Coordinates of C-alpha atoms in Angstrom, one line a residue:
M1 CA 0.0 0.0 0.0
Q2 CA 1.4 3.4 -1.0
F3 CA 0.8 6.7 0.8
T4 CA 1.9 10.2 -0.5
A5 CA 3.7 12.9 1.7
A6 CA 0.5 14.9 1.9
Q7 CA -1.3 12.0 3.3
I8 CA 1.2 11.0 5.9
A9 CA 1.4 14.7 6.9
S10 CA -2.3 14.7 7.4
M11 CA -2.3 11.4 9.5
T12 CA 0.6 12.7 11.8
G13 CA -0.2 16.4 12.2
G14 CA 3.0 17.3 10.2
T15 CA 3.8 19.8 7.3
V16 CA 5.4 18.9 3.9
D17 CA 8.6 20.5 2.9
G18 CA 9.1 19.4 -0.8
D19 CA 6.9 17.3 -3.1
P20 CA 3.6 16.6 -1.3
L21 CA 2.8 13.9 -4.1
V22 CA 5.8 11.7 -3.7
T23 CA 4.9 8.1 -2.4
V24 CA 6.3 5.7 -0.1
S25 CA 5.4 1.9 0.6
T26 CA 8.0 1.0 3.2
I27 CA 10.0 2.3 6.1
A28 CA 13.7 2.3 6.2
K29 CA 16.8 3.5 8.5
I30 CA 17.9 6.8 7.2
E31 CA 21.4 5.2 6.5
E32 CA 19.9 2.5 4.5
G33 CA 17.2 4.6 2.7
H34 CA 16.1 3.8 -0.8
P35 CA 13.5 5.3 -3.1
G36 CA 10.0 4.5 -2.0
A37 CA 10.9 4.5 1.7
I38 CA 10.2 6.9 4.5
S39 CA 12.9 7.3 7.1
F40 CA 13.4 9.6 10.2
L41 CA 15.8 11.9 11.8
A42 CA 15.5 11.9 15.6
N43 CA 19.1 11.7 16.9
P44 CA 21.6 14.6 15.9
K45 CA 24.4 12.2 15.3
Y46 CA 22.6 10.8 12.4
T47 CA 22.2 14.2 10.7
H48 CA 24.8 13.8 8.1
H49 CA 22.8 10.9 6.6
I50 CA 20.0 13.3 5.6
Y51 CA 22.2 14.9 2.9
T52 CA 23.0 11.5 1.3
T53 CA 19.9 9.2 2.0
K54 CA 18.1 7.8 -0.9
S55 CA 14.7 7.7 0.9
S56 CA 11.9 9.6 -0.7
I57 CA 10.6 11.0 2.6
V58 CA 12.3 11.8 5.9
L59 CA 10.5 12.9 9.1
V60 CA 12.3 15.6 10.9
K61 CA 11.7 18.0 13.9
K62 CA 9.8 21.2 13.0
D63 CA 12.8 23.3 13.8
F64 CA 15.2 21.3 11.7
V65 CA 17.5 23.6 9.5
A66 CA 19.4 22.0 6.5
E67 CA 22.9 23.1 6.2
Q68 CA 23.3 21.4 2.6
P69 CA 20.7 20.6 -0.1
V70 CA 18.4 17.6 0.8
S71 CA 16.9 15.6 -2.0
A72 CA 14.2 13.9 0.0
T73 CA 10.9 15.5 0.8
L74 CA 10.7 16.5 4.4
I75 CA 7.7 16.1 6.8
R76 CA 8.3 18.3 9.8
V77 CA 6.6 16.9 13.0
E78 CA 6.8 17.6 16.7
N79 CA 8.7 14.3 17.5
P80 CA 10.0 12.1 14.6
Y81 CA 10.6 9.1 16.9
E82 CA 7.1 9.1 18.3
T83 CA 5.7 9.6 14.8
V84 CA 7.6 6.8 13.2
A85 CA 6.3 4.6 16.1
Q86 CA 2.9 5.6 15.0
L87 CA 3.5 4.8 11.5
L88 CA 4.9 1.4 12.3
E89 CA 2.0 0.6 14.5
M90 CA -0.2 1.4 11.5
A91 CA 1.9 -0.6 9.0
S92 CA 1.9 -3.6 11.5
K93 CA -1.9 -3.6 11.8
M94 CA -2.2 -3.6 8.0
M95 CA 0.3 -6.5 7.7
E96 CA -0.8 -8.8 10.4
P97 CA -2.9 -11.8 9.5
K98 CA -6.5 -11.5 10.3
H99 CA -7.3 -14.1 12.7
S100 CA -10.8 -15.0 13.8
G101 CA -13.1 -17.8 14.9
I102 CA -12.2 -21.0 16.6
E103 CA -9.9 -23.5 15.0
Q104 CA -10.0 -27.3 15.7
P105 CA -8.7 -29.1 17.5
S106 CA -9.0 -26.9 20.6
F107 CA -10.6 -27.4 23.9
I108 CA -12.9 -24.8 25.4
S109 CA -14.6 -25.5 28.7
E110 CA -18.4 -25.7 28.8
G111 CA -19.9 -22.3 29.5
V112 CA -16.9 -20.2 28.4
E113 CA -18.1 -17.5 26.2
V114 CA -15.9 -16.5 23.0
S115 CA -17.1 -13.1 21.6
E116 CA -17.6 -12.4 18.0
G117 CA -14.2 -11.2 16.5
S118 CA -12.2 -13.3 18.9
Y119 CA -9.7 -16.0 17.8
I120 CA -8.9 -19.3 19.4
G121 CA -6.0 -21.0 17.7
A122 CA -5.7 -24.9 17.3
F123 CA -4.5 -26.9 20.4
A124 CA -5.4 -24.0 22.7
Y125 CA -6.9 -25.1 26.1
I126 CA -9.4 -22.8 27.9
G127 CA -10.3 -24.0 31.4
R128 CA -13.4 -23.9 33.5
N129 CA -15.0 -20.5 34.4
V130 CA -12.5 -18.5 32.2
K131 CA -13.7 -15.0 31.3
L132 CA -12.6 -13.7 27.9
G133 CA -13.2 -10.1 26.8
N134 CA -14.0 -8.8 23.3
N135 CA -11.7 -9.4 20.4
V136 CA -9.2 -11.5 22.4
K137 CA -6.7 -13.5 20.3
I138 CA -5.5 -16.8 21.7
F139 CA -2.8 -18.3 19.5
P140 CA -2.3 -22.1 19.1
Q141 CA -0.9 -24.2 22.0
A142 CA -1.8 -21.5 24.7
Y143 CA -3.1 -22.7 28.1
I144 CA -5.6 -20.7 30.0
G145 CA -6.1 -22.2 33.5
D146 CA -9.5 -22.4 35.5
N147 CA -11.0 -19.0 36.6
A148 CA -8.5 -16.9 34.8
Q149 CA -9.6 -13.6 33.2
I150 CA -8.6 -11.9 30.0
G151 CA -9.5 -8.4 29.0
D152 CA -10.7 -6.9 25.8
N153 CA -8.2 -6.8 22.8
T154 CA -5.6 -8.7 24.5
I155 CA -3.2 -10.9 22.3
I156 CA -1.9 -14.1 23.8
Y157 CA 0.8 -15.6 21.3
P158 CA 1.7 -19.3 21.0
G159 CA 2.8 -21.3 23.9
V160 CA 1.6 -18.8 26.6
K161 CA 0.7 -20.4 29.8
I162 CA -1.7 -18.6 32.1
Y163 CA -2.3 -20.4 35.4
H164 CA -5.5 -20.7 37.3
N165 CA -7.0 -17.6 39.0
C166 CA -4.8 -15.2 37.2
K167 CA -6.0 -12.0 35.7
V168 CA -4.7 -10.0 32.5
G169 CA -6.2 -6.8 31.5
A170 CA -7.3 -5.1 28.2
N171 CA -5.0 -4.3 25.4
C172 CA -2.2 -6.5 26.7
I173 CA 0.3 -8.4 24.6
L174 CA 1.9 -11.8 25.9
H175 CA 4.7 -13.0 23.7
A176 CA 5.4 -16.7 23.0
G177 CA 6.4 -18.7 25.9
V178 CA 5.3 -16.3 28.6
V179 CA 4.2 -17.9 31.8
I180 CA 2.0 -16.1 34.1
G181 CA 1.2 -17.7 37.7
A182 CA 3.9 -20.4 38.1
D183 CA 4.5 -21.2 41.6
G184 CA 6.7 -18.7 43.7
F185 CA 10.0 -20.1 44.9
G186 CA 8.9 -20.8 48.4
F187 CA 10.6 -23.6 50.5
A188 CA 11.1 -23.9 54.2
P189 CA 14.1 -25.7 55.6
T190 CA 13.4 -28.6 57.7
E191 CA 15.4 -30.0 60.6
D192 CA 16.7 -33.0 58.7
G193 CA 18.2 -30.6 56.0
H194 CA 15.5 -30.9 53.5
Y195 CA 13.2 -28.3 52.1
H196 CA 9.4 -28.3 52.5
K197 CA 7.4 -26.6 49.7
I198 CA 5.2 -23.7 50.8
P199 CA 1.9 -23.7 48.9
Q200 CA 1.5 -20.7 46.7
I201 CA -2.2 -19.8 46.9
G202 CA -2.1 -16.3 45.5
N203 CA -2.3 -15.2 41.8
V204 CA -0.9 -12.6 39.3
V205 CA -2.7 -9.6 38.3
I206 CA -1.7 -7.7 35.2
E207 CA -3.4 -4.5 34.4
D208 CA -4.2 -2.8 31.2
N209 CA -1.8 -2.0 28.2
V210 CA 1.0 -4.3 29.5
E211 CA 3.4 -6.0 27.1
I212 CA 5.4 -9.0 28.0
G213 CA 8.3 -10.4 26.1
A214 CA 8.9 -14.0 25.1
N215 CA 9.7 -16.5 27.9
T216 CA 9.4 -14.1 30.6
T217 CA 7.9 -15.5 33.8
I218 CA 5.8 -13.8 36.5
D219 CA 5.2 -16.0 39.6
R220 CA 2.1 -16.2 41.7
A221 CA 1.9 -14.7 45.1
T222 CA 2.3 -17.0 48.1
M223 CA -0.8 -15.0 49.4
G224 CA -2.5 -12.1 47.8
S225 CA -1.3 -10.9 44.3
T226 CA 1.9 -10.3 42.3
I227 CA 1.0 -7.2 40.5
I228 CA 2.1 -5.7 37.0
R229 CA 0.6 -2.2 37.0
K230 CA -0.8 -0.5 33.6
G231 CA 1.5 0.3 31.0
V232 CA 4.5 -1.8 32.0
K233 CA 6.7 -3.0 29.2
L234 CA 8.8 -6.2 30.1
D235 CA 11.4 -7.6 27.7
N236 CA 12.2 -11.3 27.0
L237 CA 13.6 -13.6 29.5
I238 CA 12.7 -11.6 32.7
Q239 CA 11.9 -13.2 36.0
I240 CA 9.4 -11.5 38.3
A241 CA 9.2 -13.4 41.5
H242 CA 6.2 -14.0 44.0
N243 CA 4.5 -11.0 45.6
C244 CA 6.4 -8.4 43.5
E245 CA 4.8 -5.2 42.3
V246 CA 5.9 -3.4 39.2
G247 CA 4.7 0.2 38.9
S248 CA 2.8 1.8 36.0
D249 CA 4.8 2.6 32.8
T250 CA 8.0 1.0 34.0
V251 CA 10.1 -0.7 31.5
M252 CA 12.6 -3.5 31.9
A253 CA 15.2 -4.8 29.4
A254 CA 16.0 -8.5 28.9
Q255 CA 17.3 -11.0 31.4
G256 CA 16.5 -9.1 34.6
G257 CA 15.6 -10.7 37.8
V258 CA 13.4 -9.2 40.7
A259 CA 13.4 -11.3 43.8
G260 CA 10.4 -11.9 46.0
S261 CA 8.3 -9.1 47.5
A262 CA 10.4 -6.4 45.8
K263 CA 8.3 -3.2 44.9
I264 CA 9.4 -1.3 41.8
G265 CA 7.9 2.1 41.4
S266 CA 6.4 3.9 38.4
H267 CA 8.1 5.3 35.2
C268 CA 11.4 3.4 36.0
M269 CA 13.8 2.4 33.3
I270 CA 15.8 -0.7 34.1
G271 CA 18.5 -2.0 31.9
G272 CA 19.2 -5.6 30.8
Q273 CA 20.6 -8.2 33.3
V274 CA 19.8 -6.1 36.4
G275 CA 19.2 -7.9 39.6
V276 CA 16.9 -6.6 42.2
A277 CA 17.1 -8.2 45.9
G278 CA 14.0 -9.3 47.6
H279 CA 11.9 -7.3 50.1
I280 CA 13.3 -3.9 48.9
A281 CA 11.6 -0.8 47.3
I282 CA 12.7 1.1 44.3
G283 CA 11.2 4.5 44.1
N284 CA 9.6 6.3 41.2
N285 CA 11.5 7.5 38.1
V286 CA 14.6 5.6 38.8
Q287 CA 16.9 4.6 36.1
I288 CA 19.3 1.6 36.5
G289 CA 22.1 0.7 34.0
A290 CA 22.7 -2.7 32.6
Q291 CA 24.1 -5.4 34.8
S292 CA 23.6 -3.5 38.0
G293 CA 22.8 -5.3 41.4
I294 CA 20.3 -3.6 43.6
P295 CA 20.6 -4.8 47.1
R296 CA 18.9 -2.1 49.1
S297 CA 16.0 0.2 48.7
I298 CA 16.3 3.3 46.4
P299 CA 14.5 6.5 46.8
D300 CA 12.8 8.5 43.8
N301 CA 14.6 10.1 40.8
Q302 CA 17.9 8.1 41.2
T303 CA 20.1 7.1 38.3
L304 CA 22.2 4.2 39.2
M305 CA 25.0 1.8 37.9
G306 CA 27.2 -1.1 39.1
Y307 CA 27.3 -3.7 41.6
P308 CA 26.4 -2.9 44.2
A309 CA 24.7 -0.1 42.3
V310 CA 25.8 3.5 43.1
D311 CA 25.1 6.9 41.5
A312 CA 25.9 6.6 37.9
R313 CA 28.5 9.4 38.0
Q314 CA 30.3 7.9 40.8
F315 CA 30.4 4.5 39.0
M316 CA 32.0 6.2 35.9
R317 CA 34.6 8.0 38.1
Q318 CA 35.3 4.6 39.7
A319 CA 35.5 2.9 36.2
V320 CA 38.2 5.5 35.2
N321 CA 40.0 5.0 38.4
V322 CA 40.2 1.3 37.8
K323 CA 41.5 1.8 34.5
N324 CA 44.3 3.9 35.8
L325 CA 45.3 1.5 38.5
D326 CA 48.2 0.0 36.5
T327 CA 49.6 3.4 35.9
L328 CA 49.2 4.4 39.7
Y329 CA 50.9 1.2 40.6
R330 CA 54.0 1.9 38.5
R331 CA 54.2 5.5 40.0
V332 CA 53.9 4.2 43.6
N333 CA 56.6 1.6 42.9
Q334 CA 58.9 4.4 41.5
L335 CA 58.2 6.6 44.4
E336 CA 59.0 3.9 46.8
K337 CA 62.3 3.2 45.0
L338 CA 63.2 6.9 45.3
L339 CA 62.4 7.0 48.8
A340 CA 64.5 3.9 49.6
E341 CA 67.5 5.4 47.7
K342 CA 67.3 8.5 49.6
S343 CA 67.3 6.7 52.8
E344 CA 70.4 4.6 51.9
N345 CA 72.2 7.8 50.9
K346 CA 71.7 9.6 54.2

């Protein structure tokens, strides 16, 4: 499907600088642009590409000033990155297969209502007393346990497992292999050196507009609920333990782990492979660099890196000092030799 610059500007609230009738049918990185593609310039370090790109259209900020001739038609918008995300969402909806109806073989317990426009893929299992919202998409080999709830317009991709009594809100996306509601890691040591399993009788509650990446696991609470608040975005291969809470609009990159009963605030940004200790609280608007370890509670509005995590600027100073240790060692050795020589000459 093709769109003109004028049509894209109308859809995105932008203004055209160049040929309003030029057409595009795909999206490309600005450095990999080609005729018929639309690109975007959001990061100033890529500005030099706008003068050589072969893309037909480039999204730029409204205040962009070209220092050289630009062959592409420009569409000026408030936020190019946000605008291209909007266009990608539109393209994704146009490209995605249209699934509807109930494929066979699949198992849907008696009394479960599947609304018109919903989709149940082959080999899916829907347990007793499950409540499905409107326009839900459940792909093949998914498992929805007894008494689970899934809200409107939520997509459950292949192989997702949602255990009994768990709740997933509206407009959520759970990617392949996600496990919601597996038992929390609860074991009590016994006098004879063994471990006795503590029953996990709580559940998981996922609020609206949450996206969870492939093979991420969120454990059910021992009692009460493990809670993922609205707007949270979790990457692939993340472990959220029992009785944790992740605040609204927090994002976490891949391979992170959050131990039991930890609380993470709203609007946090957590890098890949971050480990969060149990029973601590991380405040709102906290940013944590990749591979950091968080052993203690963190107040609001902090930026941390390292293990154990410290203020990011302090961590960078420490990294520079570590890099200079060899030079410092040699200098100290030289000073010690000079002092020894002076002592011998006295």
